[in-house]
mmCIF file of C-alpha atoms in Angstrom:
data_model
loop_
_atom_site.group_PDB
_atom_site.id
_atom_site.type_symbol
_atom_site.label_atom_id
_atom_site.label_comp_id
_atom_site.label_asym_id
_atom_site.label_seq_id
_atom_site.Cartn_x
_atom_site.Cartn_y
_atom_site.Cartn_z
ATOM 1 C CA LEU Q 1 96.092 77.264 75.284
ATOM 2 C CA LYS Q 2 93.173 77.745 77.693
ATOM 3 C CA ILE Q 3 93.959 78.039 81.383
ATOM 4 C CA GLN Q 4 91.424 77.023 84.006
ATOM 5 C CA THR Q 5 91.755 78.640 87.430
ATOM 6 C CA ASN Q 6 88.236 78.171 88.754
ATOM 7 C CA ARG Q 7 89.573 76.536 91.915
ATOM 8 C CA ILE Q 8 91.404 79.673 92.957
ATOM 9 C CA PRO Q 9 89.450 82.674 94.304
ATOM 10 C CA CYS Q 10 90.787 86.072 93.191
ATOM 11 C CA ASN Q 11 93.182 84.193 90.931
ATOM 12 C CA GLY Q 12 94.083 87.163 88.753
ATOM 13 C CA GLN Q 13 96.481 88.554 91.343
ATOM 14 C CA ILE Q 14 98.522 85.393 91.840
ATOM 15 C CA ILE Q 15 98.847 83.951 88.330
ATOM 16 C CA LYS Q 16 102.368 85.363 88.126
ATOM 17 C CA THR Q 17 103.526 84.810 91.685
ATOM 18 C CA ASN Q 18 105.157 81.444 91.047
ATOM 19 C CA VAL Q 19 102.990 79.522 93.522
ATOM 20 C CA LEU Q 20 100.730 77.941 90.896
ATOM 21 C CA VAL Q 21 101.527 74.808 88.934
ATOM 22 C CA ASP Q 22 99.917 73.002 86.025
ATOM 23 C CA ILE Q 23 98.118 69.980 87.494
ATOM 24 C CA GLY Q 24 97.115 68.654 84.091
ATOM 25 C CA GLY Q 25 94.036 68.729 81.961
ATOM 26 C CA LYS Q 26 92.754 67.919 78.523
ATOM 27 C CA ILE Q 27 94.826 68.577 75.418
ATOM 28 C CA GLY Q 28 95.011 72.310 74.878
ATOM 29 C CA HIS Q 29 93.468 72.952 78.269
ATOM 30 C CA SER Q 30 95.678 73.570 81.322
ATOM 31 C CA VAL Q 31 94.531 73.577 84.960
ATOM 32 C CA LEU Q 32 96.453 75.676 87.472
ATOM 33 C CA ASP Q 33 96.343 75.056 91.196
ATOM 34 C CA PHE Q 34 98.531 75.595 94.241
ATOM 35 C CA SER Q 35 101.672 73.492 94.417
ATOM 36 C CA ALA Q 36 100.928 72.471 98.014
ATOM 37 C CA LEU Q 37 97.829 72.164 100.175
ATOM 38 C CA LEU Q 38 99.502 74.337 102.805
ATOM 39 C CA LEU Q 39 99.863 77.216 100.337
ATOM 40 C CA ARG Q 40 96.203 76.895 99.329
ATOM 41 C CA ALA Q 41 95.047 76.919 102.966
ATOM 42 C CA ILE Q 42 97.209 79.915 103.786
ATOM 43 C CA TYR Q 43 95.969 81.871 100.779
ATOM 44 C CA LEU Q 44 92.335 81.218 101.662
ATOM 45 C CA GLN Q 45 92.970 82.101 105.300
ATOM 46 C CA ASN Q 46 94.658 85.366 104.394
ATOM 47 C CA HIS Q 47 91.903 86.417 102.016
ATOM 48 C CA PHE Q 48 88.767 85.063 103.658
ATOM 49 C CA GLY Q 49 89.687 84.197 107.237
ATOM 50 C CA ASN Q 50 89.287 86.388 110.273
ATOM 51 C CA VAL Q 51 92.386 86.483 112.461
ATOM 52 C CA VAL Q 52 92.772 88.815 115.417
ATOM 53 C CA ARG Q 53 96.347 90.074 115.266
ATOM 54 C CA SER Q 54 98.473 90.962 118.276
ATOM 55 C CA LYS Q 55 99.141 94.636 119.003
ATOM 56 C CA SER Q 56 102.762 94.035 119.951
ATOM 57 C CA PRO Q 57 105.349 91.533 118.672
ATOM 58 C CA PRO Q 58 107.012 88.902 120.876
ATOM 59 C CA LYS Q 59 110.223 90.218 122.350
ATOM 60 C CA THR Q 60 112.343 87.134 121.686
ATOM 61 C CA PHE Q 61 112.462 84.113 119.404
ATOM 62 C CA LYS Q 62 111.748 81.895 122.403
ATOM 63 C CA ASP Q 63 108.706 83.984 123.319
ATOM 64 C CA PHE Q 64 107.451 83.695 119.751
ATOM 65 C CA ILE Q 65 107.599 79.893 119.714
ATOM 66 C CA LYS Q 66 106.002 79.632 123.145
ATOM 67 C CA SER Q 67 103.188 81.988 122.152
ATOM 68 C CA VAL Q 68 102.527 80.159 118.884
ATOM 69 C CA PHE Q 69 101.871 76.869 120.667
ATOM 70 C CA THR Q 70 99.790 78.653 123.289
ATOM 71 C CA ASN Q 71 97.546 80.011 120.524
ATOM 72 C CA MET Q 72 97.037 76.706 118.725
ATOM 73 C CA ASN Q 73 93.480 75.414 118.650
ATOM 74 C CA PRO Q 74 93.217 71.963 120.296
ATOM 75 C CA LYS Q 75 89.805 71.330 118.722
ATOM 76 C CA ILE Q 76 91.276 71.558 115.239
ATOM 77 C CA LEU Q 77 93.971 69.041 116.176
ATOM 78 C CA GLN Q 78 91.507 66.755 117.951
ATOM 79 C CA ASN Q 79 88.992 66.670 115.110
ATOM 80 C CA SER Q 80 91.279 66.655 112.100
ATOM 81 C CA LYS Q 81 90.833 63.679 109.766
ATOM 82 C CA ASP Q 82 94.175 64.375 108.147
ATOM 83 C CA LYS Q 83 95.864 61.338 109.660
ATOM 84 C CA GLY Q 84 97.854 58.344 108.547
ATOM 85 C CA LYS Q 85 97.006 54.692 109.103
ATOM 86 C CA ASP Q 86 98.793 54.908 112.449
ATOM 87 C CA GLY Q 87 96.358 57.604 113.585
ATOM 88 C CA ARG Q 88 99.030 60.295 113.802
ATOM 89 C CA LEU Q 89 98.374 63.746 112.380
ATOM 90 C CA PHE Q 90 100.243 64.500 109.198
ATOM 91 C CA GLU Q 91 103.015 67.065 109.375
ATOM 92 C CA ARG Q 92 101.055 69.536 107.233
ATOM 93 C CA VAL Q 93 98.311 69.703 109.912
ATOM 94 C CA TRP Q 94 100.870 71.027 112.374
ATOM 95 C CA GLN Q 95 102.306 73.365 109.749
ATOM 96 C CA MET Q 96 98.907 74.887 109.014
ATOM 97 C CA GLU Q 97 98.067 75.315 112.686
ATOM 98 C CA PHE Q 98 101.529 76.755 113.383
ATOM 99 C CA TYR Q 99 101.034 79.326 110.630
ATOM 100 C CA HIS Q 100 97.543 80.262 111.783
ATOM 101 C CA ALA Q 101 98.704 80.655 115.394
ATOM 102 C CA SER Q 102 101.743 82.698 114.345
ATOM 103 C CA LEU Q 103 99.437 85.215 112.662
ATOM 104 C CA GLN Q 104 97.728 85.746 116.012
ATOM 105 C CA VAL Q 105 101.074 86.229 117.754
ATOM 106 C CA LEU Q 106 102.549 88.716 115.272
ATOM 107 C CA PRO Q 107 101.188 92.240 114.670
ATOM 108 C CA LYS Q 108 99.378 93.013 111.430
ATOM 109 C CA ASP Q 109 102.476 94.544 109.839
ATOM 110 C CA ILE Q 110 104.627 91.426 110.368
ATOM 111 C CA TYR Q 111 103.964 88.234 108.434
ATOM 112 C CA PRO Q 112 105.466 84.758 108.571
ATOM 113 C CA SER Q 113 106.469 83.407 105.171
ATOM 114 C CA VAL Q 114 106.254 79.736 104.220
ATOM 115 C CA ASP Q 115 108.613 77.620 102.116
ATOM 116 C CA VAL Q 116 111.388 80.209 102.012
ATOM 117 C CA GLY Q 117 114.692 79.497 100.314
ATOM 118 C CA LYS Q 118 114.872 80.397 96.662
ATOM 119 C CA VAL Q 119 114.929 84.110 97.399
ATOM 120 C CA PHE Q 120 118.200 83.481 99.290
ATOM 121 C CA GLY Q 121 119.686 81.217 96.624
ATOM 122 C CA SER Q 122 118.913 77.927 98.385
ATOM 123 C CA LYS Q 123 117.811 74.786 96.552
ATOM 124 C CA GLU Q 124 115.681 73.760 99.534
ATOM 125 C CA TYR Q 125 113.155 75.591 101.651
ATOM 126 C CA VAL Q 126 112.630 76.149 105.351
ATOM 127 C CA ASP Q 127 109.031 75.833 106.530
ATOM 128 C CA PHE Q 128 108.721 79.312 108.066
ATOM 129 C CA TYR Q 129 110.644 82.555 107.998
ATOM 130 C CA VAL Q 130 109.830 85.761 109.912
ATOM 131 C CA ASN Q 131 111.505 88.833 108.482
ATOM 132 C CA ASP Q 132 110.993 92.451 109.611
ATOM 133 C CA LYS Q 133 114.559 92.550 110.988
ATOM 134 C CA ARG Q 134 113.899 89.449 113.073
ATOM 135 C CA HIS Q 135 115.169 86.943 110.552
ATOM 136 C CA TRP Q 136 113.815 83.850 112.294
ATOM 137 C CA ALA Q 137 113.785 80.504 110.480
ATOM 138 C CA ILE Q 138 111.858 77.432 111.583
ATOM 139 C CA GLU Q 139 111.673 73.837 110.424
ATOM 140 C CA LEU Q 140 108.722 71.832 111.725
ATOM 141 C CA LEU Q 141 108.982 68.042 111.997
ATOM 142 C CA ARG Q 142 106.791 65.267 113.346
ATOM 143 C CA ASP Q 143 108.021 62.343 115.433
ATOM 144 C CA ARG Q 144 111.652 62.934 114.387
ATOM 145 C CA VAL Q 145 110.969 61.930 110.788
ATOM 146 C CA LYS Q 146 114.080 62.957 108.789
ATOM 147 C CA LEU Q 147 115.431 64.794 111.819
ATOM 148 C CA ASN Q 148 119.060 63.891 111.083
ATOM 149 C CA GLU Q 149 118.658 64.982 107.475
ATOM 150 C CA HIS Q 150 117.337 68.393 108.508
ATOM 151 C CA GLN Q 151 120.076 68.809 111.110
ATOM 152 C CA GLN Q 152 122.711 68.167 108.430
ATOM 153 C CA ARG Q 153 121.143 70.792 106.187
ATOM 154 C CA LEU Q 154 121.894 73.371 108.877
ATOM 155 C CA GLN Q 155 125.516 72.373 109.383
ATOM 156 C CA ARG Q 156 128.533 73.967 107.735
ATOM 157 C CA GLY Q 157 128.373 73.124 104.041
ATOM 158 C CA GLY Q 158 124.723 72.124 104.373
ATOM 159 C CA ILE Q 159 122.068 72.998 101.822
ATOM 160 C CA TYR Q 160 120.488 75.611 104.125
ATOM 161 C CA VAL Q 161 123.665 77.698 104.413
ATOM 162 C CA PRO Q 162 122.407 80.382 101.960
ATOM 163 C CA ILE Q 163 119.322 80.796 104.179
ATOM 164 C CA LEU Q 164 121.358 80.894 107.391
ATOM 165 C CA LYS Q 165 123.344 83.838 106.018
ATOM 166 C CA HIS Q 166 120.097 85.806 106.315
ATOM 167 C CA THR Q 167 119.006 84.276 109.609
ATOM 168 C CA LYS Q 168 119.672 85.521 113.132
ATOM 169 C CA GLN Q 169 117.988 82.625 114.957
ATOM 170 C CA TYR Q 170 116.590 79.316 113.813
ATOM 171 C CA ALA Q 171 115.136 76.153 115.283
ATOM 172 C CA ILE Q 172 114.135 72.653 114.292
ATOM 173 C CA ILE Q 173 110.903 72.023 116.162
ATOM 174 C CA ASN Q 174 110.138 68.343 116.518
ATOM 175 C CA ILE Q 175 106.560 67.596 117.558
ATOM 176 C CA GLN Q 176 105.957 64.142 118.988
ATOM 177 C CA ASN Q 177 103.403 62.279 121.044
ATOM 178 C CA SER Q 178 103.772 61.661 124.763
ATOM 179 C CA LYS Q 179 104.739 58.020 124.220
ATOM 180 C CA MET Q 180 108.025 59.105 122.666
ATOM 181 C CA LYS Q 181 110.696 60.425 124.996
ATOM 182 C CA ALA Q 182 112.961 63.253 123.972
ATOM 183 C CA PRO Q 183 116.609 62.196 123.559
ATOM 184 C CA GLU Q 184 119.066 62.854 126.344
ATOM 185 C CA SER Q 185 120.482 66.378 126.438
ATOM 186 C CA GLU Q 186 123.907 65.307 125.160
ATOM 187 C CA LYS Q 187 122.250 63.892 122.019
ATOM 188 C CA ARG Q 188 120.343 67.059 121.204
ATOM 189 C CA ARG Q 189 121.611 69.742 118.844
ATOM 190 C CA ARG Q 190 121.740 73.316 120.101
ATOM 191 C CA ASN Q 191 118.896 74.431 117.834
ATOM 192 C CA ASP Q 192 116.550 71.487 118.434
ATOM 193 C CA ILE Q 193 113.307 72.090 120.320
ATOM 194 C CA TYR Q 194 111.173 69.094 121.272
ATOM 195 C CA VAL Q 195 107.440 69.468 121.715
ATOM 196 C CA ILE Q 196 105.793 66.627 123.638
ATOM 197 C CA CYS Q 197 102.039 66.522 122.989
ATOM 198 C CA ASP Q 198 99.363 65.398 125.356
ATOM 199 C CA GLU Q 199 97.203 62.658 123.840
ATOM 200 C CA ASN Q 200 94.177 64.942 123.593
ATOM 201 C CA PHE Q 201 96.240 67.900 122.285
ATOM 202 C CA GLU Q 202 95.130 70.130 125.153
ATOM 203 C CA SER Q 203 98.660 70.752 126.336
ATOM 204 C CA VAL Q 204 102.276 70.421 125.221
ATOM 205 C CA GLN Q 205 105.664 70.505 126.882
ATOM 206 C CA LEU Q 206 108.473 72.423 125.211
ATOM 207 C CA ILE Q 207 111.967 71.067 125.832
ATOM 208 C CA TYR Q 208 114.661 73.540 124.894
ATOM 209 C CA PRO Q 209 118.251 72.695 123.865
ATOM 210 C CA ASN Q 210 119.578 73.597 127.325
ATOM 211 C CA GLY Q 211 117.167 71.133 128.947
ATOM 212 C CA ASN Q 212 114.721 73.721 130.283
ATOM 213 C CA LYS Q 213 111.087 72.673 130.039
ATOM 214 C CA LYS Q 214 107.933 74.707 129.675
ATOM 215 C CA ASP Q 215 104.422 73.285 130.063
ATOM 216 C CA ILE Q 216 101.851 75.037 127.897
ATOM 217 C CA ARG Q 217 98.109 74.691 127.757
ATOM 218 C CA LEU Q 218 96.618 75.302 124.326
ATOM 219 C CA LEU Q 219 93.843 77.888 124.099
#
């Protein structure tokens, strides 16, 4: 069986890392590629991108989230063609920008991991996990799509329980446009953070579970 990995730079080091899947090919000829576009983008960024890392880590989970949105690039969001018929950015655009910004916020010896779950015995995966004794977990949603489903995963008996056993703090971050209002405080869960985006993506407003708001201008 011949295996084609021409699409993957430096592929020899990641053949056995469980992030590649067979995407089909001719009989007797298999083609391996990343299982998700986000994983491909992250791999290329890590190996060929140039990211200036912070010299000191954020002191709190709240500081981390605030700093990540501050370091997002509005031009990338403004000019992305990765949109649906409704003109809204796909969730993966936000995931990729969140990951890239988090690299700038964290020092070079601390890395955010993506799609984490199996290592903790979970059948599902959280979008981001920051280890190094921080044990932060983050789910990133867009316009409340499947919000209730993700909230249930974090409840007692939920599918994320194995992950939560290794998590000190976690949040479901729901990113939505300015035309959508955040639900009233009594309808929010204690780990929900709403991010209201300006139409031109130059600024966002973070609404925390306790109702506190923070206006942030993207760099």
